[in-house]
């Protein structure tokens, strides 16, 4: 699995963005998040090409919860994408980075008055309303016409980890359709002159490989929009189907290509519009993981190699203990997420050994249960691949570890885009 610009250089080391991974580890320290900027930019362009050739009125909105900081805002803005922010903090980051405001969408299942005020003051592209309380809150706060969308639970049960499934019947997200809430929400919004309804939104979940789930979502949304038209005469100019496309964490993962995703989704939208004789709306998609996950790796240094006496079935007996773990990537612990490791020093050597890679925290924090690597020693540097999404953004200071730095690499140059935290940063809020 070679992702983005990863390759073996003349010294036999892993190279990313033209930078030697071992040198990056020495210069910036470990753990280190490395962002392959060209890989991210290429993926943005691939998304735009795939959707815009087939449907020029597609809005591609990067889901910033996957990873967000000022530099990322600039890259995403530069590539012409929109930005989905899911909290006041993400919105604040976008505004501080001068992200084009009309391309920002605010999400969330509970937007506070402060967050709504921020969005109103910044005059962003859309607030995606999730529940009746938000309609009331916005009605009270908005004094000028405010673009909004309504999030609908489309009743699609996508196949993925239960904790990242969001569009099913029993879900906390959006207005439910079967109990009539979604219609009551439309009615209420259409009667509120300050709320300008741009269309409907749904998001069925994350790390989804089966394209038929997206077909079901698009079809359900057109069916919903059609019923709304019949009841209220409102025609939606935009349907946003959310994000969710899967990526490669291990060689076993075979996610569909962005082209296949675009073709299938646009095909489903068009077919449903034909079936319901519904005027074809603009399409919105909100990829997070599938834009950035494969552009990220985490470099760790091995602090200890341990042989345990007892072998668990199918698991290696040798442990590698690295200098990070659950605080820089909680996904293996939270979702049983699987990853692939690559040796940074002996990147070209055959993978003859199996190891369990563990973090250094005060609990069992696996990073990879069964990693194939060349023989590995204390002091070696390894790269865990596909950590660009939901690793830094879900990191913590557990055990009072400072968060690692993030470095963007491109054309042989490395720049720090997020500094490494210090012990004083960890103490900064203590009183
Ligand atoms: N739009 C909305 C409204 C979302 O809630 C999400 C993700 C996305 C778009 C982007 O989905 P993506 O393309 O990244 O699959 N922490 C979990 C993932 C949570 C996803 C939350 N919502 C993980 O590490 O797997």
Short mmCIF file of C-alpha atoms and ligand atoms in Angstrom, two decimals:
data_model
loop_
_atom_site.label_atom_id
_atom_site.label_comp_id
_atom_site.label_asym_id
_atom_site.label_seq_id
_atom_site.Cartn_x
_atom_site.Cartn_y
_atom_site.Cartn_z
CA UNK A 1 0.00 0.00 0.00
CA UNK A 2 1.81 3.12 -1.22
CA UNK A 3 -0.37 6.17 -0.80
CA UNK A 4 0.02 9.67 -2.23
CA UNK A 5 3.66 10.57 -2.90
CA UNK A 6 5.08 7.85 -0.59
CA UNK A 7 8.04 5.94 -2.01
CA UNK A 8 11.39 4.47 -1.06
CA UNK A 9 14.27 6.88 -1.62
CA UNK A 10 17.85 6.11 -2.66
CA UNK A 11 18.82 5.57 0.99
CA UNK A 12 16.15 2.92 1.38
CA UNK A 13 14.10 5.21 3.61
CA UNK A 14 10.44 6.07 3.38
CA UNK A 15 9.96 9.35 1.56
CA UNK A 16 6.83 11.49 1.65
CA UNK A 17 6.40 14.70 -0.32
CA UNK A 18 10.05 14.44 -1.32
CA UNK A 19 11.13 14.44 2.36
CA UNK A 20 13.01 11.60 4.05
CA UNK A 21 10.75 10.34 6.86
CA UNK A 22 13.69 9.59 9.11
CA UNK A 23 15.00 13.11 8.73
CA UNK A 24 11.54 14.47 9.51
CA UNK A 25 11.49 12.39 12.70
CA UNK A 26 14.91 13.67 13.71
CA UNK A 27 14.23 17.30 12.85
CA UNK A 28 10.72 17.65 14.28
CA UNK A 29 10.62 14.85 16.86
CA UNK A 30 8.11 12.03 17.25
CA UNK A 31 5.26 11.31 17.32
CA UNK A 32 4.77 13.46 14.26
CA UNK A 33 1.74 13.92 12.04
CA UNK A 34 2.93 14.29 8.44
CA UNK A 35 0.57 15.73 5.85
CA UNK A 36 1.32 14.95 2.21
CA UNK A 37 0.12 18.24 0.76
CA UNK A 38 0.22 17.14 -2.87
CA UNK A 39 -1.79 14.03 -2.06
CA UNK A 40 -4.45 16.17 -0.39
CA UNK A 41 -4.51 18.70 -3.24
CA UNK A 42 -4.67 15.93 -5.85
CA UNK A 43 -7.60 14.38 -4.04
CA UNK A 44 -9.44 17.73 -3.93
CA UNK A 45 -8.91 18.05 -7.68
CA UNK A 46 -9.97 14.45 -8.26
CA UNK A 47 -13.21 15.17 -6.37
CA UNK A 48 -13.86 18.34 -8.34
CA UNK A 49 -13.11 16.70 -11.69
CA UNK A 50 -15.23 13.62 -10.94
CA UNK A 51 -18.29 15.59 -9.86
CA UNK A 52 -18.05 18.75 -11.92
CA UNK A 53 -17.58 17.00 -15.27
CA UNK A 54 -20.82 15.12 -14.72
CA UNK A 55 -22.66 17.79 -12.77
CA UNK A 56 -21.15 21.28 -12.74
CA UNK A 57 -23.56 22.49 -10.04
CA UNK A 58 -22.08 20.18 -7.37
CA UNK A 59 -20.94 21.81 -4.12
CA UNK A 60 -18.00 19.93 -2.64
CA UNK A 61 -17.74 20.81 1.01
CA UNK A 62 -14.82 19.49 3.05
CA UNK A 63 -15.93 18.15 6.46
CA UNK A 64 -13.49 19.92 8.76
CA UNK A 65 -14.12 17.58 11.68
CA UNK A 66 -11.76 15.14 9.93
CA UNK A 67 -8.85 17.57 10.47
CA UNK A 68 -8.77 21.34 10.72
CA UNK A 69 -6.23 24.07 11.31
CA UNK A 70 -5.38 27.35 9.62
CA UNK A 71 -3.09 25.84 6.99
CA UNK A 72 -5.68 23.22 6.07
CA UNK A 73 -8.32 25.94 5.72
CA UNK A 74 -6.02 27.70 3.28
CA UNK A 75 -5.39 24.57 1.22
CA UNK A 76 -9.11 23.74 1.08
CA UNK A 77 -10.00 27.33 0.14
CA UNK A 78 -7.26 27.36 -2.46
CA UNK A 79 -8.62 24.21 -4.07
CA UNK A 80 -12.03 25.85 -4.39
CA UNK A 81 -13.93 23.64 -1.95
CA UNK A 82 -16.45 24.64 0.70
CA UNK A 83 -16.03 23.90 4.41
CA UNK A 84 -18.39 22.15 6.82
CA UNK A 85 -17.76 23.23 10.40
CA UNK A 86 -19.41 21.36 13.24
CA UNK A 87 -18.71 23.62 16.21
CA UNK A 88 -17.87 27.14 17.31
CA UNK A 89 -14.20 26.15 17.46
CA UNK A 90 -14.14 24.90 13.90
CA UNK A 91 -16.03 28.00 12.75
CA UNK A 92 -13.61 30.24 14.64
CA UNK A 93 -10.66 28.47 12.98
CA UNK A 94 -12.19 29.01 9.55
CA UNK A 95 -12.87 32.69 10.22
CA UNK A 96 -9.38 33.26 11.61
CA UNK A 97 -7.98 31.66 8.47
CA UNK A 98 -10.11 33.99 6.30
CA UNK A 99 -11.91 31.07 4.73
CA UNK A 100 -14.45 32.46 2.19
CA UNK A 101 -17.51 32.85 4.42
CA UNK A 102 -20.10 32.15 1.78
CA UNK A 103 -18.61 28.67 1.39
CA UNK A 104 -18.90 27.76 5.10
CA UNK A 105 -21.73 25.53 6.40
CA UNK A 106 -22.40 25.17 10.11
CA UNK A 107 -23.46 21.74 11.35
CA UNK A 108 -24.19 20.19 14.70
CA UNK A 109 -26.92 18.54 16.69
CA UNK A 110 -26.87 21.28 19.36
CA UNK A 111 -25.71 24.67 18.22
CA UNK A 112 -25.62 27.05 21.14
CA UNK A 113 -26.81 30.64 20.94
CA UNK A 114 -23.17 31.75 20.92
CA UNK A 115 -22.37 29.48 17.98
CA UNK A 116 -25.44 30.64 16.07
CA UNK A 117 -24.56 34.27 16.78
CA UNK A 118 -21.05 33.70 15.45
CA UNK A 119 -22.47 32.17 12.27
CA UNK A 120 -24.97 35.01 11.84
CA UNK A 121 -22.38 37.70 12.36
CA UNK A 122 -20.02 36.06 9.90
CA UNK A 123 -22.83 35.74 7.34
CA UNK A 124 -21.83 32.20 6.36
CA UNK A 125 -23.18 30.17 3.43
CA UNK A 126 -25.66 28.05 5.39
CA UNK A 127 -26.66 26.92 8.84
CA UNK A 128 -27.80 23.31 8.68
CA UNK A 129 -30.67 23.08 11.16
CA UNK A 130 -30.98 19.83 13.08
CA UNK A 131 -34.00 20.24 15.39
CA UNK A 132 -37.00 22.39 16.40
CA UNK A 133 -35.14 24.16 19.20
CA UNK A 134 -32.67 25.44 16.62
CA UNK A 135 -35.47 26.80 14.46
CA UNK A 136 -36.77 28.67 17.52
CA UNK A 137 -33.29 29.90 18.50
CA UNK A 138 -32.51 31.10 15.01
CA UNK A 139 -35.91 32.71 14.64
CA UNK A 140 -35.18 34.74 17.76
CA UNK A 141 -31.63 35.66 16.72
CA UNK A 142 -31.78 36.25 12.95
CA UNK A 143 -32.85 39.73 11.90
CA UNK A 144 -31.85 39.52 8.26
CA UNK A 145 -32.51 36.77 5.70
CA UNK A 146 -30.38 33.79 6.72
CA UNK A 147 -29.60 30.87 4.41
CA UNK A 148 -30.36 27.54 6.04
CA UNK A 149 -30.73 23.89 5.17
CA UNK A 150 -32.74 21.26 7.04
CA UNK A 151 -31.07 18.02 8.04
CA UNK A 152 -33.30 15.03 7.46
CA UNK A 153 -32.86 11.49 8.79
CA UNK A 154 -33.21 9.54 5.54
CA UNK A 155 -33.78 6.13 7.19
CA UNK A 156 -30.82 4.51 5.50
CA UNK A 157 -28.98 1.91 7.52
CA UNK A 158 -25.47 2.03 6.06
CA UNK A 159 -23.04 -0.81 6.73
CA UNK A 160 -20.28 0.57 8.91
CA UNK A 161 -19.24 0.71 12.57
CA UNK A 162 -22.39 1.42 14.67
CA UNK A 163 -20.75 4.45 16.31
CA UNK A 164 -20.29 6.21 12.99
CA UNK A 165 -23.65 5.35 11.45
CA UNK A 166 -25.98 8.36 11.39
CA UNK A 167 -28.83 8.07 8.89
CA UNK A 168 -30.82 5.20 10.36
CA UNK A 169 -34.28 5.38 11.93
CA UNK A 170 -32.96 5.30 15.49
CA UNK A 171 -30.53 8.20 15.25
CA UNK A 172 -30.09 11.47 17.12
CA UNK A 173 -29.37 13.39 13.91
CA UNK A 174 -31.78 15.49 11.91
CA UNK A 175 -35.53 15.71 11.58
CA UNK A 176 -37.18 12.35 11.30
CA UNK A 177 -39.33 11.75 8.37
CA UNK A 178 -41.56 8.85 9.39
CA UNK A 179 -43.03 10.64 12.42
CA UNK A 180 -43.73 13.77 10.39
CA UNK A 181 -41.14 15.98 12.12
CA UNK A 182 -39.31 16.75 8.88
CA UNK A 183 -42.53 18.08 7.31
CA UNK A 184 -43.37 20.14 10.39
CA UNK A 185 -39.87 21.60 10.22
CA UNK A 186 -40.31 22.57 6.56
CA UNK A 187 -43.65 24.17 7.35
CA UNK A 188 -42.24 26.11 10.24
CA UNK A 189 -39.21 27.34 8.27
CA UNK A 190 -41.32 28.35 5.26
CA UNK A 191 -43.42 30.49 7.62
CA UNK A 192 -40.35 32.23 9.05
CA UNK A 193 -39.41 35.08 6.71
CA UNK A 194 -35.86 35.43 8.03
CA UNK A 195 -35.01 31.80 7.26
CA UNK A 196 -34.20 31.18 3.60
CA UNK A 197 -34.42 27.46 2.91
CA UNK A 198 -31.65 26.46 0.47
CA UNK A 199 -32.56 22.78 0.48
CA UNK A 200 -32.20 19.53 2.40
CA UNK A 201 -29.26 17.70 3.89
CA UNK A 202 -28.54 14.19 5.09
CA UNK A 203 -25.47 12.24 6.16
CA UNK A 204 -25.74 8.49 6.53
CA UNK A 205 -22.41 7.69 8.18
CA UNK A 206 -18.71 7.30 7.62
CA UNK A 207 -16.21 4.78 6.14
CA UNK A 208 -18.90 3.36 3.82
CA UNK A 209 -17.71 1.14 0.94
CA UNK A 210 -21.04 0.00 -0.40
CA UNK A 211 -22.22 2.59 -2.92
CA UNK A 212 -25.79 1.30 -2.77
CA UNK A 213 -26.18 3.06 0.60
CA UNK A 214 -25.56 6.40 -1.15
CA UNK A 215 -28.04 5.45 -3.86
CA UNK A 216 -30.64 4.80 -1.15
CA UNK A 217 -29.86 8.15 0.48
CA UNK A 218 -30.14 10.13 -2.77
CA UNK A 219 -33.37 8.35 -3.70
CA UNK A 220 -34.85 8.89 -0.24
CA UNK A 221 -33.99 12.59 -0.32
CA UNK A 222 -35.68 13.10 -3.70
CA UNK A 223 -38.73 11.19 -2.47
CA UNK A 224 -38.83 13.43 0.60
CA UNK A 225 -38.38 16.59 -1.49
CA UNK A 226 -41.18 15.44 -3.76
CA UNK A 227 -43.59 14.98 -0.84
CA UNK A 228 -42.61 18.42 0.42
CA UNK A 229 -43.40 19.84 -3.03
CA UNK A 230 -46.80 18.17 -2.99
CA UNK A 231 -47.62 19.43 0.50
CA UNK A 232 -46.13 22.92 0.45
CA UNK A 233 -45.29 23.71 -3.18
CA UNK A 234 -41.62 24.22 -2.20
CA UNK A 235 -38.99 22.98 -4.67
CA UNK A 236 -35.52 22.37 -3.21
CA UNK A 237 -32.72 23.97 -5.22
CA UNK A 238 -30.08 21.86 -3.41
CA UNK A 239 -29.82 18.36 -1.95
CA UNK A 240 -26.71 17.62 0.11
CA UNK A 241 -26.05 13.90 0.62
CA UNK A 242 -23.26 14.36 3.19
CA UNK A 243 -19.93 12.54 3.24
CA UNK A 244 -18.99 9.01 4.16
CA UNK A 245 -16.91 7.46 1.39
CA UNK A 246 -14.46 4.86 2.73
CA UNK A 247 -10.66 4.93 2.45
CA UNK A 248 -7.80 2.42 2.56
CA UNK A 249 -6.52 1.68 6.04
CA UNK A 250 -5.21 -1.78 5.15
CA UNK A 251 -4.67 -3.64 1.86
CA UNK A 252 -7.95 -5.47 2.61
CA UNK A 253 -9.90 -2.24 2.19
CA UNK A 254 -11.17 -1.79 -1.35
CA UNK A 255 -13.10 1.47 -1.29
CA UNK A 256 -14.80 2.63 -4.48
CA UNK A 257 -13.01 5.32 -6.48
CA UNK A 258 -14.18 8.91 -6.30
CA UNK A 259 -15.20 8.58 -9.96
CA UNK A 260 -17.39 5.56 -9.23
CA UNK A 261 -18.87 7.36 -6.23
CA UNK A 262 -19.66 10.48 -8.31
CA UNK A 263 -21.14 8.49 -11.16
CA UNK A 264 -23.30 6.39 -8.88
CA UNK A 265 -24.51 9.28 -6.76
CA UNK A 266 -25.29 11.57 -9.69
CA UNK A 267 -26.90 8.65 -11.55
CA UNK A 268 -29.12 7.90 -8.56
CA UNK A 269 -30.10 11.53 -8.14
CA UNK A 270 -31.02 11.84 -11.82
CA UNK A 271 -32.95 8.59 -11.86
CA UNK A 272 -34.96 9.56 -8.78
CA UNK A 273 -35.67 13.03 -10.20
CA UNK A 274 -36.95 11.40 -13.36
CA UNK A 275 -39.08 8.95 -11.41
CA UNK A 276 -40.70 11.72 -9.37
CA UNK A 277 -40.60 14.26 -12.21
CA UNK A 278 -38.69 16.52 -9.88
CA UNK A 279 -36.59 19.41 -11.26
CA UNK A 280 -32.96 18.32 -10.82
CA UNK A 281 -31.49 20.19 -7.86
CA UNK A 282 -27.84 21.11 -7.34
CA UNK A 283 -25.95 18.39 -5.47
CA UNK A 284 -23.90 18.80 -2.31
CA UNK A 285 -21.34 16.33 -0.93
CA UNK A 286 -19.32 16.64 2.27
CA UNK A 287 -16.27 14.39 2.15
CA UNK A 288 -13.98 14.48 5.16
CA UNK A 289 -12.11 11.20 5.51
CA UNK A 290 -11.94 10.45 1.79
CA UNK A 291 -10.24 13.80 1.12
CA UNK A 292 -7.60 13.76 3.79
CA UNK A 293 -7.15 10.38 5.49
CA UNK A 294 -4.71 8.87 3.01
CA UNK A 295 -2.67 12.10 2.90
CA UNK A 296 -1.67 11.68 6.54
CA UNK A 297 0.82 9.41 8.30
CA UNK A 298 2.02 9.37 11.88
CA UNK A 299 5.69 8.76 12.59
CA UNK A 300 6.52 7.02 15.87
CA UNK A 301 9.81 5.96 17.38
CA UNK A 302 10.06 2.50 18.91
CA UNK A 303 10.86 2.74 22.61
CA UNK A 304 10.91 -0.96 23.51
CA UNK A 305 10.59 -4.37 21.92
CA UNK A 306 9.06 -7.08 24.11
CA UNK A 307 8.50 -10.75 23.67
CA UNK A 308 5.56 -12.07 25.69
CA UNK A 309 5.54 -15.72 26.76
CA UNK A 310 1.95 -16.45 25.89
CA UNK A 311 0.57 -16.29 22.39
CA UNK A 312 -3.03 -15.25 21.84
CA UNK A 313 -4.62 -16.99 18.87
CA UNK A 314 -3.68 -15.22 15.62
CA UNK A 315 -1.78 -12.45 17.38
CA UNK A 316 1.97 -11.98 17.35
CA UNK A 317 3.94 -12.49 20.52
CA UNK A 318 6.28 -9.58 19.96
CA UNK A 319 5.26 -6.10 21.04
CA UNK A 320 6.64 -2.83 19.74
CA UNK A 321 6.03 0.03 22.16
CA UNK A 322 5.92 3.42 20.43
CA UNK A 323 6.11 6.95 21.80
CA UNK A 324 2.45 7.78 21.12
CA UNK A 325 -0.86 5.94 21.17
CA UNK A 326 -4.40 6.61 22.25
CA UNK A 327 -3.76 10.31 22.90
CA UNK A 328 -2.74 10.99 19.30
CA UNK A 329 -5.07 8.42 17.72
CA UNK A 330 -7.98 7.01 19.72
CA UNK A 331 -9.54 5.23 16.72
CA UNK A 332 -8.17 1.72 17.35
CA UNK A 333 -9.50 1.82 20.92
CA UNK A 334 -12.81 3.49 20.03
CA UNK A 335 -13.80 1.65 16.90
CA UNK A 336 -11.38 -1.27 16.68
CA UNK A 337 -9.97 0.59 13.68
CA UNK A 338 -7.22 -1.19 11.73
CA UNK A 339 -4.10 0.43 10.31
CA UNK A 340 -1.02 -0.43 8.27
CA UNK A 341 2.55 0.30 9.35
CA UNK A 342 5.64 0.88 7.26
CA UNK A 343 9.23 0.91 8.39
CA UNK A 344 10.77 4.34 7.81
CA UNK A 345 14.41 3.22 7.88
CA UNK A 346 14.21 -0.12 6.07
CA UNK A 347 11.32 0.82 3.83
CA UNK A 348 12.34 -1.46 0.96
CA UNK A 349 12.99 -4.57 3.02
CA UNK A 350 10.53 -7.46 2.94
CA UNK A 351 8.02 -7.66 5.76
CA UNK A 352 9.20 -10.86 7.41
CA UNK A 353 8.13 -10.26 11.03
CA UNK A 354 4.82 -9.77 12.76
CA UNK A 355 4.39 -7.40 15.70
CA UNK A 356 1.69 -5.98 17.90
CA UNK A 357 2.20 -2.24 18.02
CA UNK A 358 1.18 -0.67 21.30
CA UNK A 359 1.02 2.87 22.59
CA UNK A 360 2.78 4.12 25.69
CA UNK A 361 -0.28 5.07 27.74
CA UNK A 362 -1.33 3.54 31.03
CA UNK A 363 -3.74 1.07 29.56
CA UNK A 364 -3.91 -1.36 26.69
CA UNK A 365 -3.83 0.98 23.73
CA UNK A 366 -3.19 -1.00 20.57
CA UNK A 367 -2.26 0.80 17.41
CA UNK A 368 -2.02 -2.28 15.21
CA UNK A 369 -2.77 -5.81 16.41
CA UNK A 370 -0.82 -7.54 13.71
CA UNK A 371 1.67 -5.45 11.75
CA UNK A 372 3.96 -6.93 9.09
CA UNK A 373 7.37 -5.25 9.14
CA UNK A 374 11.03 -5.99 8.57
CA UNK A 375 12.89 -6.88 11.77
CA UNK A 376 12.46 -3.83 14.00
CA UNK A 377 14.54 -2.54 16.91
CA UNK A 378 14.36 0.03 19.65
CA UNK A 379 15.08 3.46 18.17
CA UNK A 380 13.65 2.65 14.73
CA UNK A 381 11.00 4.89 13.25
CA UNK A 382 7.79 3.52 11.83
CA UNK A 383 5.01 5.22 9.91
CA UNK A 384 1.38 4.40 10.56
CA UNK A 385 -0.46 5.13 7.33
CA UNK A 386 -3.85 6.77 6.68
CA UNK A 387 -3.95 8.87 9.83
CA UNK A 388 -4.92 12.12 8.09
CA UNK A 389 -8.55 11.99 9.26
CA UNK A 390 -9.91 11.85 12.80
CA UNK A 391 -6.54 11.40 14.48
CA UNK A 392 -5.28 14.90 15.31
CA UNK A 393 -8.89 16.12 15.48
CA UNK A 394 -9.71 13.48 18.11
CA UNK A 395 -6.43 13.65 20.00
CA UNK A 396 -6.20 14.43 23.71
CA UNK A 397 -3.71 15.15 26.47
CA UNK A 398 -4.38 11.81 28.17
CA UNK A 399 -1.61 11.05 30.67
CA UNK A 400 -0.69 14.74 30.27
CA UNK A 401 1.10 14.10 26.98
CA UNK A 402 1.56 17.20 24.83
CA UNK A 403 0.02 16.79 21.38
CA UNK A 404 2.46 16.10 18.51
CA UNK A 405 3.26 18.63 15.80
CA UNK A 406 1.84 18.47 12.28
CA UNK A 407 4.17 19.04 9.37
CA UNK A 408 3.09 19.56 5.75
CA UNK A 409 5.53 18.13 3.21
CA UNK A 410 5.68 19.04 -0.45
CA UNK A 411 8.40 19.03 -3.13
CA UNK A 412 11.12 18.20 -0.62
CA UNK A 413 10.15 21.03 1.77
CA UNK A 414 8.63 20.56 5.21
CA UNK A 415 6.75 23.25 7.13
CA UNK A 416 5.25 23.03 10.58
CA UNK A 417 1.54 23.77 10.29
CA UNK A 418 0.69 22.94 13.91
CA UNK A 419 3.40 23.27 16.54
CA UNK A 420 4.16 20.53 19.04
CA UNK A 421 2.60 21.26 22.40
CA UNK A 422 4.93 21.76 25.34
CA UNK A 423 4.47 20.75 28.97
CA UNK A 424 3.59 24.38 29.65
CA UNK A 425 0.80 24.16 27.06
CA UNK A 426 -0.55 21.18 28.95
CA UNK A 427 -0.49 23.26 32.16
CA UNK A 428 -1.81 26.44 30.58
CA UNK A 429 -5.41 26.10 31.81
CA UNK A 430 -4.58 24.91 35.31
CA UNK A 431 -5.45 27.43 38.05
N1 LIG B 1 -21.04 15.59 7.01
C1 LIG B 1 -21.50 15.41 8.25
C2 LIG B 1 -22.72 16.10 8.65
C3 LIG B 1 -20.82 14.58 9.15
O1 LIG B 1 -21.30 14.40 10.36
C4 LIG B 1 -19.63 13.94 8.74
C5 LIG B 1 -18.88 13.06 9.66
C6 LIG B 1 -19.16 14.18 7.44
C7 LIG B 1 -19.90 14.99 6.60
C8 LIG B 1 -17.87 13.59 6.92
O2 LIG B 1 -17.91 12.21 6.86
P1 LIG B 1 -16.65 11.44 6.23
O3 LIG B 1 -16.58 11.79 4.76
O4 LIG B 1 -15.45 11.91 6.94
O5 LIG B 1 -16.94 10.01 6.45
N2 LIG B 1 -14.70 9.96 14.38
C9 LIG B 1 -15.17 8.97 13.45
C10 LIG B 1 -15.86 9.59 12.26
C11 LIG B 1 -17.04 10.45 12.63
C12 LIG B 1 -17.70 11.07 11.44
C13 LIG B 1 -18.62 12.16 11.87
N3 LIG B 1 -19.29 12.83 10.82
C14 LIG B 1 -13.99 8.10 13.02
O6 LIG B 1 -12.86 8.36 13.44
O7 LIG B 1 -14.18 7.14 12.26
#
